[in-house]
């Protein structure tokens, strides 16, 4: 039996800290998608203003955390990240997740709020609301490696060259299986699915995993303000829509205009 009570690794291995140059006015914490890692989001540093501090969660089983036990629940992903955030994080914080990472982000927001470190805003990308069942479960336990790789390629977001290289695939497949197993079954009880901060949700108009029409269900978890936006593209829409995506994200980081509390914004094309 694996020991899941082992000491946490270094905080720097759990949360990457990539500040810009000069004083930092705000911070953005990014939580990766299922099977993703911090490396995939490090390039966002080049697209963010220099006064935005970029923080990226790194999950167990990848990078410097490769030797750790693989995660079994969303708590295994969110708990270490919330605990490892820099102690000198004086800037206000926006928490963003993509796909399964949105569920991790939601749980991180809840943990930080309970600890008296409530973030300023939550951004969910290409993900169902946390109280809903997964409409696109993968069931990795039913798939062999080739079938799982095919499912991953269909969603996009992962370098096919890595998936096609046997030695590299052998390294990453276990963490992908673990993440999809978590995403398949996660569901927060509706009475507990609440945050106190504003929520922004962004998705792709051709996303086969999370239909755009489902995005506004995130409005039900907050009374502090909600906005939803749809960009052209699939599940990893932002890869083809970087200017539009970072323009929307910049508005949140700037604390831009928000709808009246409790009133969902219309889905914007």
XYZ file of N, CA, C and O in Angstrom, residues 15-20 24 38 41-45 48 52-56:
76
model
N 4.520 24.765 -6.811
C 4.037 25.995 -7.458
C 5.225 26.720 -8.078
O 6.104 27.193 -7.358
N 5.254 26.751 -9.393
C 6.291 27.525 -10.090
C 5.997 29.011 -9.926
O 4.841 29.449 -10.044
N 7.019 29.792 -9.675
C 6.883 31.228 -9.465
C 7.654 31.957 -10.561
O 8.883 31.920 -10.599
N 6.916 32.590 -11.486
C 7.522 33.260 -12.645
C 7.095 34.726 -12.676
O 6.213 35.115 -13.442
N 7.699 35.558 -11.821
C 7.319 36.974 -11.811
C 7.850 37.694 -13.043
O 8.813 37.249 -13.686
N 7.201 38.797 -13.362
C 7.726 39.664 -14.399
C 8.764 40.597 -13.814
O 9.246 40.398 -12.694
N 5.125 43.956 -8.765
C 4.032 43.085 -9.207
C 2.715 43.576 -8.612
O 2.552 43.607 -7.399
N 3.203 21.946 -15.525
C 3.541 23.369 -15.466
C 4.288 23.832 -16.705
O 4.151 24.985 -17.134
N 2.371 25.633 -19.489
C 1.822 26.972 -19.272
C 2.902 28.007 -18.978
O 2.593 29.193 -18.829
N 4.161 27.569 -18.894
C 5.244 28.515 -18.619
C 5.365 29.562 -19.714
O 5.764 30.706 -19.454
N 4.993 29.195 -20.951
C 5.090 30.149 -22.059
C 4.099 31.306 -21.915
O 4.233 32.328 -22.601
N 3.124 31.174 -21.025
C 2.192 32.281 -20.795
C 2.911 33.512 -20.253
O 2.410 34.624 -20.373
N 4.080 33.308 -19.631
C 4.834 34.440 -19.091
C 5.052 35.508 -20.177
O 4.969 36.713 -19.888
N 1.863 37.802 -20.748
C 1.291 38.557 -19.635
C 2.062 39.846 -19.399
O 3.267 39.912 -19.668
N 2.457 41.366 -13.711
C 1.619 40.243 -13.276
C 2.534 39.071 -12.922
O 3.309 38.596 -13.754
N 2.442 38.611 -11.714
C 3.239 37.478 -11.235
C 2.542 36.184 -11.643
O 1.395 35.941 -11.278
N 3.225 35.353 -12.415
C 2.652 34.094 -12.887
C 3.061 32.953 -11.959
O 4.251 32.705 -11.747
N 2.060 32.256 -11.429
C 2.262 31.075 -10.595
C 1.591 29.901 -11.303
O 0.477 30.037 -11.804
N 2.263 28.748 -11.345
C 1.709 27.594 -12.054
C 1.798 26.365 -11.161
O 2.870 26.041 -10.636
